[in-house]
mmCIF file with all atom_site columns, C-alpha atoms and ligand atoms in Angstrom:
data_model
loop_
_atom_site.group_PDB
_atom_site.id
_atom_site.type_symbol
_atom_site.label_atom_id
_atom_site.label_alt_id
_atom_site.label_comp_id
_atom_site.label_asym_id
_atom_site.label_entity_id
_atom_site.label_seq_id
_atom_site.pdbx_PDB_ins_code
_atom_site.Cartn_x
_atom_site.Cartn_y
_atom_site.Cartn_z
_atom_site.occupancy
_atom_site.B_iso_or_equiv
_atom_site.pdbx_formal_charge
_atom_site.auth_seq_id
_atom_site.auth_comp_id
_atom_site.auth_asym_id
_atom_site.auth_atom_id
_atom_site.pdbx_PDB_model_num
ATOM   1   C CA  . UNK S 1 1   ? 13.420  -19.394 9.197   1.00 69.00 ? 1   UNK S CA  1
ATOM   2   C CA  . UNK S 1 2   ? 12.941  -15.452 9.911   1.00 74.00 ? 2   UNK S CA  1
ATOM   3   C CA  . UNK S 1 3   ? 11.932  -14.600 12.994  1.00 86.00 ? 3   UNK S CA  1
ATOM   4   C CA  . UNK S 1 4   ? 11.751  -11.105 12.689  1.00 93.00 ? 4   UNK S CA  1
ATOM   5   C CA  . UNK S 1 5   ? 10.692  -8.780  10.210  1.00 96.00 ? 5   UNK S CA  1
ATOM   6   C CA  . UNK S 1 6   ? 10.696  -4.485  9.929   1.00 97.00 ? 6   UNK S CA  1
ATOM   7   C CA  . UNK S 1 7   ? 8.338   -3.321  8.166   1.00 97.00 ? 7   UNK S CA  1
ATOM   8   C CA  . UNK S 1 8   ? 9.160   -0.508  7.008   1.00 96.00 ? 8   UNK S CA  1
ATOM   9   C CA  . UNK S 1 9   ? 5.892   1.728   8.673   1.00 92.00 ? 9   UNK S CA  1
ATOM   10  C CA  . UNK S 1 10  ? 4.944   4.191   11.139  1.00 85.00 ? 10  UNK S CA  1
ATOM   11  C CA  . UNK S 1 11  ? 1.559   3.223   11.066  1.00 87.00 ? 11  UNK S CA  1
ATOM   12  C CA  . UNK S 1 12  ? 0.559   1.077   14.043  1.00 85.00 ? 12  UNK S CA  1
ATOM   13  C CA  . UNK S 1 13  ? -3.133  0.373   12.035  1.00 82.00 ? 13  UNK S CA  1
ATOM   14  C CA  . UNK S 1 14  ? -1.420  -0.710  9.165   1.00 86.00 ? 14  UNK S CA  1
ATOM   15  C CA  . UNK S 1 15  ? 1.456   -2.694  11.513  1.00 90.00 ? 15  UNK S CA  1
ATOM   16  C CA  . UNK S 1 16  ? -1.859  -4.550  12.512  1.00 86.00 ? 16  UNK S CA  1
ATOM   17  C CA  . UNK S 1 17  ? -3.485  -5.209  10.139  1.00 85.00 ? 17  UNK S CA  1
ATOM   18  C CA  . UNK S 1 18  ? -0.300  -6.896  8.267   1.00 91.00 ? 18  UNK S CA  1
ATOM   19  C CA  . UNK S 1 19  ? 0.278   -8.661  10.958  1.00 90.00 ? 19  UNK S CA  1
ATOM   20  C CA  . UNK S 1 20  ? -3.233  -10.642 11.726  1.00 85.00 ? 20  UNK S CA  1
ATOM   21  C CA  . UNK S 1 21  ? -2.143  -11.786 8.025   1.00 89.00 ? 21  UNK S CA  1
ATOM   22  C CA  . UNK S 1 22  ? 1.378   -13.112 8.537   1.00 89.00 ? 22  UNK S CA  1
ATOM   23  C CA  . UNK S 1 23  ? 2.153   -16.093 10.942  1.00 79.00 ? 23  UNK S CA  1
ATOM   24  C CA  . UNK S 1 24  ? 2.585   -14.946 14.055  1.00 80.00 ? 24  UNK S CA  1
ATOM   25  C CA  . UNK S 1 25  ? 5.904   -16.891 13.998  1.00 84.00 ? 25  UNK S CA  1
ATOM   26  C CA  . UNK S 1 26  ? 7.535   -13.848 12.069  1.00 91.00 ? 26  UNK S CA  1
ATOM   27  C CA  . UNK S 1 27  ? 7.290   -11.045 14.589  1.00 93.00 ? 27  UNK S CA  1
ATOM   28  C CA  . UNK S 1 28  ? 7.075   -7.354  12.655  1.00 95.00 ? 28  UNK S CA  1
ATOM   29  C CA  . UNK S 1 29  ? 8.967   -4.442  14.118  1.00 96.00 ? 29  UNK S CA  1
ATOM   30  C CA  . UNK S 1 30  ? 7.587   -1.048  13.331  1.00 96.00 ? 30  UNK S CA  1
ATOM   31  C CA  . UNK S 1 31  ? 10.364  1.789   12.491  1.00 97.00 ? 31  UNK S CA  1
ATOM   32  C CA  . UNK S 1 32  ? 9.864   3.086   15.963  1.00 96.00 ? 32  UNK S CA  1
ATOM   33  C CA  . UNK S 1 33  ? 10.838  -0.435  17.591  1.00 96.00 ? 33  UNK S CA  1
ATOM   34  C CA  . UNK S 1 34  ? 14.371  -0.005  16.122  1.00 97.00 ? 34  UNK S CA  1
ATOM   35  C CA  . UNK S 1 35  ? 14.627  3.458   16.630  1.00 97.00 ? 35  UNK S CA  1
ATOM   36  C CA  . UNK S 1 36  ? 14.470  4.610   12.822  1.00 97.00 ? 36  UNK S CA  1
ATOM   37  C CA  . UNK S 1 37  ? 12.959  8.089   12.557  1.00 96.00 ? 37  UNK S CA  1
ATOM   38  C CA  . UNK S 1 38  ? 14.589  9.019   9.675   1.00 95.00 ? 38  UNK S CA  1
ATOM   39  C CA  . UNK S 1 39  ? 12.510  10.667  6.515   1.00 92.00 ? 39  UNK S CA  1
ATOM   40  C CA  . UNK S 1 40  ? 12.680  7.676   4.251   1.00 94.00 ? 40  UNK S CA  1
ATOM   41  C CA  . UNK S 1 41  ? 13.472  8.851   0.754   1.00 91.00 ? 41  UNK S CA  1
ATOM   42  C CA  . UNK S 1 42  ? 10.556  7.848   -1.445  1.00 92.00 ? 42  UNK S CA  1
ATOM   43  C CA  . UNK S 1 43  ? 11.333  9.595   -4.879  1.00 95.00 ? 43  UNK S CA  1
ATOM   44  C CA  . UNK S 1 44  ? 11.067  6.641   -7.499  1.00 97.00 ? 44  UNK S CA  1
ATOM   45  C CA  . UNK S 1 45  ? 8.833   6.817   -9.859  1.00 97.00 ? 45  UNK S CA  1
ATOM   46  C CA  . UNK S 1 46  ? 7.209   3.526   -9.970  1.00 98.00 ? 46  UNK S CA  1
ATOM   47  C CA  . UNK S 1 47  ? 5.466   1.530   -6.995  1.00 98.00 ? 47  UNK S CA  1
ATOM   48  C CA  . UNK S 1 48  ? 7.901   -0.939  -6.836  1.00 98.00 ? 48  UNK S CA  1
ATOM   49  C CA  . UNK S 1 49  ? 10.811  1.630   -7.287  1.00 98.00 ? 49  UNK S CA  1
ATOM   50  C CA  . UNK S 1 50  ? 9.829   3.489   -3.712  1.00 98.00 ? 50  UNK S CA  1
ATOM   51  C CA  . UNK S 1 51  ? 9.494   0.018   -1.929  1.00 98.00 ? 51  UNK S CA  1
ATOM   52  C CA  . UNK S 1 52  ? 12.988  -0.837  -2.638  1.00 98.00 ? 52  UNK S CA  1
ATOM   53  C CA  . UNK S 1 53  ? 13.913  2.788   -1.822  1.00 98.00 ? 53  UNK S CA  1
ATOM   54  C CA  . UNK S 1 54  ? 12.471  2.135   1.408   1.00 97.00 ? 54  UNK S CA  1
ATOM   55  C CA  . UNK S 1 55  ? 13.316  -1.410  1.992   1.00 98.00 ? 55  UNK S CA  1
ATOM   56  C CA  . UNK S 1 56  ? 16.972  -1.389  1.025   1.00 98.00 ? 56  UNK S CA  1
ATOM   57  C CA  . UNK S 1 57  ? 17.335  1.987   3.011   1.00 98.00 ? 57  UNK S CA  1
ATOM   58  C CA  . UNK S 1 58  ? 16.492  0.388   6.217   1.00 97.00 ? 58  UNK S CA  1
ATOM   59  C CA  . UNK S 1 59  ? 18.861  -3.196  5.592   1.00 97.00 ? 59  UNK S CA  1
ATOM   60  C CA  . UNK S 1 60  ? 21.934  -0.602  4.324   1.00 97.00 ? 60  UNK S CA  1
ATOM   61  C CA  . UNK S 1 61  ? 21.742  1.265   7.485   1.00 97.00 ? 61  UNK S CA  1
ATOM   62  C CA  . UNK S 1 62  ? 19.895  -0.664  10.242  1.00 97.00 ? 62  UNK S CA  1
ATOM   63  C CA  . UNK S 1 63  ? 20.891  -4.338  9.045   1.00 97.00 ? 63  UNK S CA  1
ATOM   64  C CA  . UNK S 1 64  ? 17.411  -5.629  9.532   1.00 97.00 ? 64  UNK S CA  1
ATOM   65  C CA  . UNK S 1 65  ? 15.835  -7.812  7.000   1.00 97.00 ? 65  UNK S CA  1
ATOM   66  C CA  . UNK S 1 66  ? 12.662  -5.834  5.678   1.00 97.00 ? 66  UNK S CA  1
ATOM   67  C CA  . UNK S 1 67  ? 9.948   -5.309  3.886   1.00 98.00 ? 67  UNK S CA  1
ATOM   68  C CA  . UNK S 1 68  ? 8.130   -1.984  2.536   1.00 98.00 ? 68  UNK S CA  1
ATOM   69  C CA  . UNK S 1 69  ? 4.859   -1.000  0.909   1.00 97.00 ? 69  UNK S CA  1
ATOM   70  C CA  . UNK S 1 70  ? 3.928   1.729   -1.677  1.00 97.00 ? 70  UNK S CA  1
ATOM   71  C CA  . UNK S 1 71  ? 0.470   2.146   -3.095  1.00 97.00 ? 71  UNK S CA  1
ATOM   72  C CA  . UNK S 1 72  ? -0.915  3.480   -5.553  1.00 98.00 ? 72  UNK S CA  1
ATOM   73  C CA  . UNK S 1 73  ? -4.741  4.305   -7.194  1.00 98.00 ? 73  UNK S CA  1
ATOM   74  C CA  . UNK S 1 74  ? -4.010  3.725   -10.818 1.00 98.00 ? 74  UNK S CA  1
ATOM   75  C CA  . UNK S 1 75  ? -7.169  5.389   -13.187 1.00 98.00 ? 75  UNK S CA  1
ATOM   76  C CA  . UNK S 1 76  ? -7.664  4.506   -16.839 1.00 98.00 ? 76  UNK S CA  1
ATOM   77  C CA  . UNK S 1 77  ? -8.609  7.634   -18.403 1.00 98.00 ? 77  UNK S CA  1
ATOM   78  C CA  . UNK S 1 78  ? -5.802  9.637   -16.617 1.00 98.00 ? 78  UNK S CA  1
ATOM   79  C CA  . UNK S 1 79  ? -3.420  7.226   -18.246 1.00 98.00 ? 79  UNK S CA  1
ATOM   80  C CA  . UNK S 1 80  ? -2.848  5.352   -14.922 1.00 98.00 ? 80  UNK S CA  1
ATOM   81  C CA  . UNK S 1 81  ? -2.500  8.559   -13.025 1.00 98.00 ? 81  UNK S CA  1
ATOM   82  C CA  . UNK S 1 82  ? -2.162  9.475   -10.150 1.00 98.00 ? 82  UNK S CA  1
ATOM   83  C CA  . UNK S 1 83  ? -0.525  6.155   -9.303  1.00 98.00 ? 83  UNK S CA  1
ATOM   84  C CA  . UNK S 1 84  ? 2.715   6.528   -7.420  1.00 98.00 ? 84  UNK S CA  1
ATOM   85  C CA  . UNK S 1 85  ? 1.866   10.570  -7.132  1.00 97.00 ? 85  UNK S CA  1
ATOM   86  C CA  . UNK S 1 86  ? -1.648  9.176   -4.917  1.00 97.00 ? 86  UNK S CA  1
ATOM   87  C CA  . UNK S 1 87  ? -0.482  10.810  -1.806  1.00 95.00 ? 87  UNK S CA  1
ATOM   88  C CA  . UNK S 1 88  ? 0.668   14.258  -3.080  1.00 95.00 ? 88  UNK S CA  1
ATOM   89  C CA  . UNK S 1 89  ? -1.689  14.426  -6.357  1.00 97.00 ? 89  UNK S CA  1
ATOM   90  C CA  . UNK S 1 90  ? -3.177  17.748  -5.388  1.00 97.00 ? 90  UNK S CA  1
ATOM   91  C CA  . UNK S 1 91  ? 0.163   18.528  -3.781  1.00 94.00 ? 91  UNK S CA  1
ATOM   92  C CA  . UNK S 1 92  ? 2.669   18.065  -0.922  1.00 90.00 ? 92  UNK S CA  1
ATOM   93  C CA  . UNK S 1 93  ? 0.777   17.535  2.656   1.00 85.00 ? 93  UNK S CA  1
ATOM   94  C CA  . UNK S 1 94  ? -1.614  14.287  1.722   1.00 86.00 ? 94  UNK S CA  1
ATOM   95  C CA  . UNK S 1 95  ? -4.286  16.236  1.757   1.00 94.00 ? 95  UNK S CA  1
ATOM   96  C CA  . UNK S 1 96  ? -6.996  13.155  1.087   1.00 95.00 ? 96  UNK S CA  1
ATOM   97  C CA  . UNK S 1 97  ? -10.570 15.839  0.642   1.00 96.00 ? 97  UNK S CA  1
ATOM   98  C CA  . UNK S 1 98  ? -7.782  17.976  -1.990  1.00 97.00 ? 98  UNK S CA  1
ATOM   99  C CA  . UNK S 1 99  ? -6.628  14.950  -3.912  1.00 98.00 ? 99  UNK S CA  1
ATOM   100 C CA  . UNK S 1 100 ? -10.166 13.366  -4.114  1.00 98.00 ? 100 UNK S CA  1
ATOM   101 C CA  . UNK S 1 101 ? -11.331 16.494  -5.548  1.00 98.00 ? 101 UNK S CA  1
ATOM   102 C CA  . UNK S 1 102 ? -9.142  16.830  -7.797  1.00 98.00 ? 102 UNK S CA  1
ATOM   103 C CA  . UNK S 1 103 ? -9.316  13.304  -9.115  1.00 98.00 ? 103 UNK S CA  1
ATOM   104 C CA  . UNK S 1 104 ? -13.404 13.846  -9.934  1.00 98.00 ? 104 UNK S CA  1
ATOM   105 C CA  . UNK S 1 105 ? -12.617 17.140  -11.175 1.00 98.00 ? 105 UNK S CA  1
ATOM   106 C CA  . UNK S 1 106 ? -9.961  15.344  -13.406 1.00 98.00 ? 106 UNK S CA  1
ATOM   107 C CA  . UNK S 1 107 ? -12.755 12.871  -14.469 1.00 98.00 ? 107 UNK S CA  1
ATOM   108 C CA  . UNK S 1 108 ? -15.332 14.923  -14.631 1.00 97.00 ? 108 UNK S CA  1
ATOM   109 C CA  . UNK S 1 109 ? -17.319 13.710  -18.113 1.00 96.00 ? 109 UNK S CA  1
ATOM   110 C CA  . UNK S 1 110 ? -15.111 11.138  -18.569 1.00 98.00 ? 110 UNK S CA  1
ATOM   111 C CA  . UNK S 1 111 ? -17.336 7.509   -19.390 1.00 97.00 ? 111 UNK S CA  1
ATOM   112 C CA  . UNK S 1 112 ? -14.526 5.035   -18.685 1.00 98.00 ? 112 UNK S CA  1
ATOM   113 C CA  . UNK S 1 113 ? -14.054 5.070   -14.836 1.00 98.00 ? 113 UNK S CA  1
ATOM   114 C CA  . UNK S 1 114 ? -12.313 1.733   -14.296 1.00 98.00 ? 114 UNK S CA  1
ATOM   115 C CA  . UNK S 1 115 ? -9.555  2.602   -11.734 1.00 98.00 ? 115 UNK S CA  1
ATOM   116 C CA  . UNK S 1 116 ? -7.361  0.285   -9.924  1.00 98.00 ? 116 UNK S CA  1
ATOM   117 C CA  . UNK S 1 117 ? -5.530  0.306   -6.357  1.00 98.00 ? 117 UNK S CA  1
ATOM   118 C CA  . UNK S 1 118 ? -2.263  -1.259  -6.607  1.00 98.00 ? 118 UNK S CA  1
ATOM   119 C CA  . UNK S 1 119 ? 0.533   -2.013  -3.924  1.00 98.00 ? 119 UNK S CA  1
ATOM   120 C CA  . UNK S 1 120 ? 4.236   -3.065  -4.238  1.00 98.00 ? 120 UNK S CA  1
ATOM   121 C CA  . UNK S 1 121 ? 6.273   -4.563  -1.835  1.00 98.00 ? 121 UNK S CA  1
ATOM   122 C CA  . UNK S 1 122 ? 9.412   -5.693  -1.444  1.00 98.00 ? 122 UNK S CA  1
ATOM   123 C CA  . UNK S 1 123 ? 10.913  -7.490  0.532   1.00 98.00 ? 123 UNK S CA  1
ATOM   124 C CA  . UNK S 1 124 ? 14.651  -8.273  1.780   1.00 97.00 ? 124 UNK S CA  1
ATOM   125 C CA  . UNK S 1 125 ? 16.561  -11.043 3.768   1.00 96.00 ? 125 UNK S CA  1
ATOM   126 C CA  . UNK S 1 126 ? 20.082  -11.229 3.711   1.00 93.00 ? 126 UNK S CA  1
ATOM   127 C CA  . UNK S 1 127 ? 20.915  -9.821  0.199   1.00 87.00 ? 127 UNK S CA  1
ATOM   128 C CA  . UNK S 1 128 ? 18.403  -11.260 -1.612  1.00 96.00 ? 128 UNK S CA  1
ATOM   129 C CA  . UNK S 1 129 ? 15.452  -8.960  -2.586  1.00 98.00 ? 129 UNK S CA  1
ATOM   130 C CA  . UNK S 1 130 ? 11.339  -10.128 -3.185  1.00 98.00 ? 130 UNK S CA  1
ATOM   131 C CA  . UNK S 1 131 ? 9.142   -8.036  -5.186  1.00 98.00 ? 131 UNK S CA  1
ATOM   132 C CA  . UNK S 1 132 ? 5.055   -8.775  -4.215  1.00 98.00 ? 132 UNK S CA  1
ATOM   133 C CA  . UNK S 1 133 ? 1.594   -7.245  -5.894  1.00 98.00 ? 133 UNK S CA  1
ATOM   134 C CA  . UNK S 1 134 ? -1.852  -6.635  -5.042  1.00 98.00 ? 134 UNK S CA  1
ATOM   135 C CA  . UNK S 1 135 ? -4.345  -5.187  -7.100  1.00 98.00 ? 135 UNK S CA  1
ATOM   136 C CA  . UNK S 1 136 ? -8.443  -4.545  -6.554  1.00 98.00 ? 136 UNK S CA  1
ATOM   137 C CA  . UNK S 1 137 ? -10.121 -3.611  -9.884  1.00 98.00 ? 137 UNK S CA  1
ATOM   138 C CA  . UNK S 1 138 ? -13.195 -1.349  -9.302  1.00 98.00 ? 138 UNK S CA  1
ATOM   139 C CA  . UNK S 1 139 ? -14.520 2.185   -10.520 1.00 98.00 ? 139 UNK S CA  1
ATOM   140 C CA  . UNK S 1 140 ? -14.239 5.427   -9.356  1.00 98.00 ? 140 UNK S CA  1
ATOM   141 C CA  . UNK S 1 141 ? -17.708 7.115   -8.784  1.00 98.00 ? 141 UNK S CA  1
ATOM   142 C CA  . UNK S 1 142 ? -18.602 10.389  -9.439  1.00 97.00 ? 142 UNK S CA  1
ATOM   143 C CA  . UNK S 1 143 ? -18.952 11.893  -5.812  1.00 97.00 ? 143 UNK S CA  1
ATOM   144 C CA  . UNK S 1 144 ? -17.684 11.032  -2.615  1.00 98.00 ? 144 UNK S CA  1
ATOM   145 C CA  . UNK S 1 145 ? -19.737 7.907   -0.300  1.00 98.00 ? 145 UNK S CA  1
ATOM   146 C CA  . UNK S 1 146 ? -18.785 6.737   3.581   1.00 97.00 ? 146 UNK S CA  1
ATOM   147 C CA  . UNK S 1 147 ? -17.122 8.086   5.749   1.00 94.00 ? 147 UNK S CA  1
ATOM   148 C CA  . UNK S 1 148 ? -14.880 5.319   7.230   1.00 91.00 ? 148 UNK S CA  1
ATOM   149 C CA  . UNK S 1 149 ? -11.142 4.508   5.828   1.00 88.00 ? 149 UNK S CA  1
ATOM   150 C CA  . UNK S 1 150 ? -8.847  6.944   4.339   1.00 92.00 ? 150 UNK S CA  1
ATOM   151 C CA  . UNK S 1 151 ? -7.150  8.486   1.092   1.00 95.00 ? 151 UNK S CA  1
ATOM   152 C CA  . UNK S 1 152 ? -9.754  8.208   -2.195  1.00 97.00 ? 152 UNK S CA  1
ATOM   153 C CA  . UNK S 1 153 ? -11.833 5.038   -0.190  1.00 96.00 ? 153 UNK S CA  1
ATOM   154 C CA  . UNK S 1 154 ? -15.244 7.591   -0.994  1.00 97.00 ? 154 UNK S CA  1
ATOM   155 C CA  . UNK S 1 155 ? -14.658 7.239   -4.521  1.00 98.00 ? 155 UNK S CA  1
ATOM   156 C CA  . UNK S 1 156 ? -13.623 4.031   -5.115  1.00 98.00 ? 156 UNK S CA  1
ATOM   157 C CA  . UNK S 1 157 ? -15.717 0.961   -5.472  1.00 98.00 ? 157 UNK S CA  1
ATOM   158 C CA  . UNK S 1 158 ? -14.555 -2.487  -5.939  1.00 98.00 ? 158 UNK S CA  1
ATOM   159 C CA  . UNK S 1 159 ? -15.311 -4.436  -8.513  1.00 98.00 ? 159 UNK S CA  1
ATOM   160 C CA  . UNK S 1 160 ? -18.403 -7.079  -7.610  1.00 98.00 ? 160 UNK S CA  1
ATOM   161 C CA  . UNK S 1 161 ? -19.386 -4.724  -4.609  1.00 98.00 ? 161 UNK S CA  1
ATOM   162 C CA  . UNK S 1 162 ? -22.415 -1.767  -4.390  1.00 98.00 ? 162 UNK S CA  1
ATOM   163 C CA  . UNK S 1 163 ? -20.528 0.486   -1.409  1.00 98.00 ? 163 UNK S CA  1
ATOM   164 C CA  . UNK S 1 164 ? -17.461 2.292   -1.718  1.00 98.00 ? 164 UNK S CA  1
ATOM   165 C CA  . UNK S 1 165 ? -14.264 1.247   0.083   1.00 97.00 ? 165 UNK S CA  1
ATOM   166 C CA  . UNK S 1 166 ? -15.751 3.944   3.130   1.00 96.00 ? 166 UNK S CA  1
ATOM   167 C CA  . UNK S 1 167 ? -18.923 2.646   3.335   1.00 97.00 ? 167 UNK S CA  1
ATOM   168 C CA  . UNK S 1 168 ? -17.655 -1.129  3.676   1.00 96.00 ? 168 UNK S CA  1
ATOM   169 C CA  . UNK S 1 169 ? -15.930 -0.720  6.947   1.00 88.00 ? 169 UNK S CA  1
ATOM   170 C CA  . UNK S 1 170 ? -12.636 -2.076  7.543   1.00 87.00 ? 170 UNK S CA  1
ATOM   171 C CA  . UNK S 1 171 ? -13.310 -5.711  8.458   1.00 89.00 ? 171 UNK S CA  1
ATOM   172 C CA  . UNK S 1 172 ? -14.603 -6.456  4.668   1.00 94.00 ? 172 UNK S CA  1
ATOM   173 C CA  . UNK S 1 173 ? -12.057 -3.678  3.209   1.00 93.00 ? 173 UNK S CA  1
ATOM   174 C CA  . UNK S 1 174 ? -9.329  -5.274  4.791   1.00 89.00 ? 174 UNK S CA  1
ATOM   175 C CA  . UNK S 1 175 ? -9.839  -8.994  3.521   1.00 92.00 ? 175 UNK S CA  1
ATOM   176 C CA  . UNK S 1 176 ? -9.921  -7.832  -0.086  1.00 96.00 ? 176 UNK S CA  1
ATOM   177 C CA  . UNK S 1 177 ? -8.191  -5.114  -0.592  1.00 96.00 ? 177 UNK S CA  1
ATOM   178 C CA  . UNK S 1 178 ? -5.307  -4.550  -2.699  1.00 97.00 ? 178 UNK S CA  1
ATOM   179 C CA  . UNK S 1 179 ? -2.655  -4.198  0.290   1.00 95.00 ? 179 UNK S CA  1
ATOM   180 C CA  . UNK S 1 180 ? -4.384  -7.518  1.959   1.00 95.00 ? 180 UNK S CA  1
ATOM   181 C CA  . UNK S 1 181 ? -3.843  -9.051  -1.667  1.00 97.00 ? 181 UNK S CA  1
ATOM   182 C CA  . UNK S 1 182 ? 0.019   -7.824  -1.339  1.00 97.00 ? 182 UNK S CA  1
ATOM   183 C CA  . UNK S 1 183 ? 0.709   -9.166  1.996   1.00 96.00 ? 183 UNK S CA  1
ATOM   184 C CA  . UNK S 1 184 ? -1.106  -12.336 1.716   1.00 96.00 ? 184 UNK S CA  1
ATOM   185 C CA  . UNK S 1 185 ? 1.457   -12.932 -0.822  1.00 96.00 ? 185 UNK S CA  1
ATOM   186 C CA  . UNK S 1 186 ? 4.366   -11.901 1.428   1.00 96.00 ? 186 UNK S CA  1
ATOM   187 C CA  . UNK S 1 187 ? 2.881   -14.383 3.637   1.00 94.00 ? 187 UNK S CA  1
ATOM   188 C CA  . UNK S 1 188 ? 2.557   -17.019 1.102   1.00 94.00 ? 188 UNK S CA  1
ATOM   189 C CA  . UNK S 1 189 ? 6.491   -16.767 0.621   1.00 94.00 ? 189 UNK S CA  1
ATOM   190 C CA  . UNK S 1 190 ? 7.526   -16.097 3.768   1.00 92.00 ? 190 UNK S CA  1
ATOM   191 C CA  . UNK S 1 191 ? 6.166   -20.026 5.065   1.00 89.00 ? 191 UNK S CA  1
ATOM   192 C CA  . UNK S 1 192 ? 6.854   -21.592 2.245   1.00 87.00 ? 192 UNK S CA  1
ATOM   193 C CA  . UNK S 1 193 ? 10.648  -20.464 1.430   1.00 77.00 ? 193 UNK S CA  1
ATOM   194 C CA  . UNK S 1 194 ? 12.724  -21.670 4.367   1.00 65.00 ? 194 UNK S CA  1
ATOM   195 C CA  . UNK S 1 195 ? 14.790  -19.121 4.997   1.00 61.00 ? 195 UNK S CA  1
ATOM   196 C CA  . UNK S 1 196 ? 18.033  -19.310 7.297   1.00 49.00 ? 196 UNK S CA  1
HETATM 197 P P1  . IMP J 2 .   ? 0.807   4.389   0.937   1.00 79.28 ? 1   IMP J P1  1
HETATM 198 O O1  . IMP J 2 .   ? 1.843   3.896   -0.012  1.00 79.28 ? 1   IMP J O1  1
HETATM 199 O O2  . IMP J 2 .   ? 0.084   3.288   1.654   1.00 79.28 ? 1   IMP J O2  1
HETATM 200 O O3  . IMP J 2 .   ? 1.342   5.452   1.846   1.00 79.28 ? 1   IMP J O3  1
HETATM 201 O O4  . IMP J 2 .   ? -0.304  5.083   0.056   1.00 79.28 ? 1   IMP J O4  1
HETATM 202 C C1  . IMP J 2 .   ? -0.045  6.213   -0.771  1.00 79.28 ? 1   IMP J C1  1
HETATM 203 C C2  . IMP J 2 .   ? -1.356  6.953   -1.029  1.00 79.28 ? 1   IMP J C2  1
HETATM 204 O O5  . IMP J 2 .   ? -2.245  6.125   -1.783  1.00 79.28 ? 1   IMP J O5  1
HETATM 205 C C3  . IMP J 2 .   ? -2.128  7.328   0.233   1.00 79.28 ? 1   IMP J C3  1
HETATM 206 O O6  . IMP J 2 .   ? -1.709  8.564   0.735   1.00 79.28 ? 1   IMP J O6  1
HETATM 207 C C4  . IMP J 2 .   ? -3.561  7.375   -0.287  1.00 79.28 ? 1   IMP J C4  1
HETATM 208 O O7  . IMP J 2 .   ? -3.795  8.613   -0.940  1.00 79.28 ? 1   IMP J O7  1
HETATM 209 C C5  . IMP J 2 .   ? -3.571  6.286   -1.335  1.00 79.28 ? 1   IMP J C5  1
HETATM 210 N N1  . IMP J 2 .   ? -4.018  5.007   -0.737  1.00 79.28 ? 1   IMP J N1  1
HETATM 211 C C6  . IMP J 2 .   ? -3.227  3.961   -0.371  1.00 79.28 ? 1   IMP J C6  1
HETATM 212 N N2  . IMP J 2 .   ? -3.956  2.945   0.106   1.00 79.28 ? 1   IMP J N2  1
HETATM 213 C C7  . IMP J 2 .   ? -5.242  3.354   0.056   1.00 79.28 ? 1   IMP J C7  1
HETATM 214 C C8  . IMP J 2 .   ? -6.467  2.732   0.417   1.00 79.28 ? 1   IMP J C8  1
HETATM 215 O O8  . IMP J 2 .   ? -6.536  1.592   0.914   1.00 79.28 ? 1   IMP J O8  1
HETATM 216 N N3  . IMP J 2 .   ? -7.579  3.474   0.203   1.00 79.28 ? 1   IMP J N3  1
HETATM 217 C C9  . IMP J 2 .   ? -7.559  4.719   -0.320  1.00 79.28 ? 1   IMP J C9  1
HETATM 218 N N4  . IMP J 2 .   ? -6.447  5.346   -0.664  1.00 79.28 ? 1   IMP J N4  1
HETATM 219 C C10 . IMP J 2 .   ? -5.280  4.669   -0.485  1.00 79.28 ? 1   IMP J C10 1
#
């Protein structure tokens, strides 16, 4: 059975959140808790290609089984874009207000809005490595809504659902959202694959 996890984060929200979802018989360890401050190379250009970057990084030099996330909002019309490129669409810094303006710019008369948040993440224990997916189908809208949450949550609205991701809140955001979907998988595996 694994006791303890890394997950392969420096964000204590997100450290949270994952954890209210796994058994609290795995404890996580953020990057900080094993003293990792490294800049994690994330260069692949798939999802699942930067969560192994991340994951195996962190077992080759730290030796801690581990698990890593990468997400991505995946539009339609812009052929999927701008999927693994979400954080740096409108360039390097994560500039969330630059990249949402961008995207409605980029879908501005466009009729087919479906979009699509999708996260990867994979996991490792001993040399055996997990791939896991979560994906919320929804639209994106054509100007920003809410205030709450982060990244392109004012344009995006879930499938089924009137609000936006940032006018939800986080309690209902973080019960179906694509990263809940992800770990709740994770979590799935993790109790029911005995592990030594
Ligand atoms: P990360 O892999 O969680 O760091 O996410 C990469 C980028 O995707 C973020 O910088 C955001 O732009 C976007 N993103 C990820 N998750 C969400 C979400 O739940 N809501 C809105 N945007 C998100």
């Amino acid at each position: 059975m694994v006791t303890e996890l890394v997950f392969a984060t420096n964000n204590k929200h997100k450290l949270k959140e994952v954890q209210h979802i796994i058994s609290d018989k795995v404890i996580l360890l953020s990057l900080a808790d094993i003293n990792c401050y490294d800049n994690i190379p994330e260069t692949a250009d798939t999802l699942e290609g930067n969560a192994l970057l991340k994951a195996r990084y962190i077992k080759q030099r730290y030796g801690y089984n581990c698990f890593a996330d990468d997400t991505g909002l995946e539009v339609e019309a812009l052929n999927q874009a701008p999927g693994v490129y979400s954080a740096r669409y409108a360039g390097e810094g994560n500039d969330a207000l630059a990249n949402m303006n961008k995207l409605l710019r980029q879908m501005q008369g466009k009729e087919n809005r479906k979009a699509r948040f999708r996260t990867a993440i994979a996991l490792i224990i001993d040399d055996k490595e997990y791939l896991f997916e979560g994906i919320i189908n929804g639209s994106v809208i054509t100007e920003k809504r809410g205030e709450a949450g982060f990244g392109y949550d004012p344009v995006f609205i879930p499938d089924g659902y009137i609000q936006t991701f940032a006018q939800m809140g986080s309690e209902l955001k973080n019960q179906i959202s694509h990263r809940a979907l992800a770990v709740k998988e994770l979590a799935t595996f993790l109790s029911t694959n005995p592990h030594k």
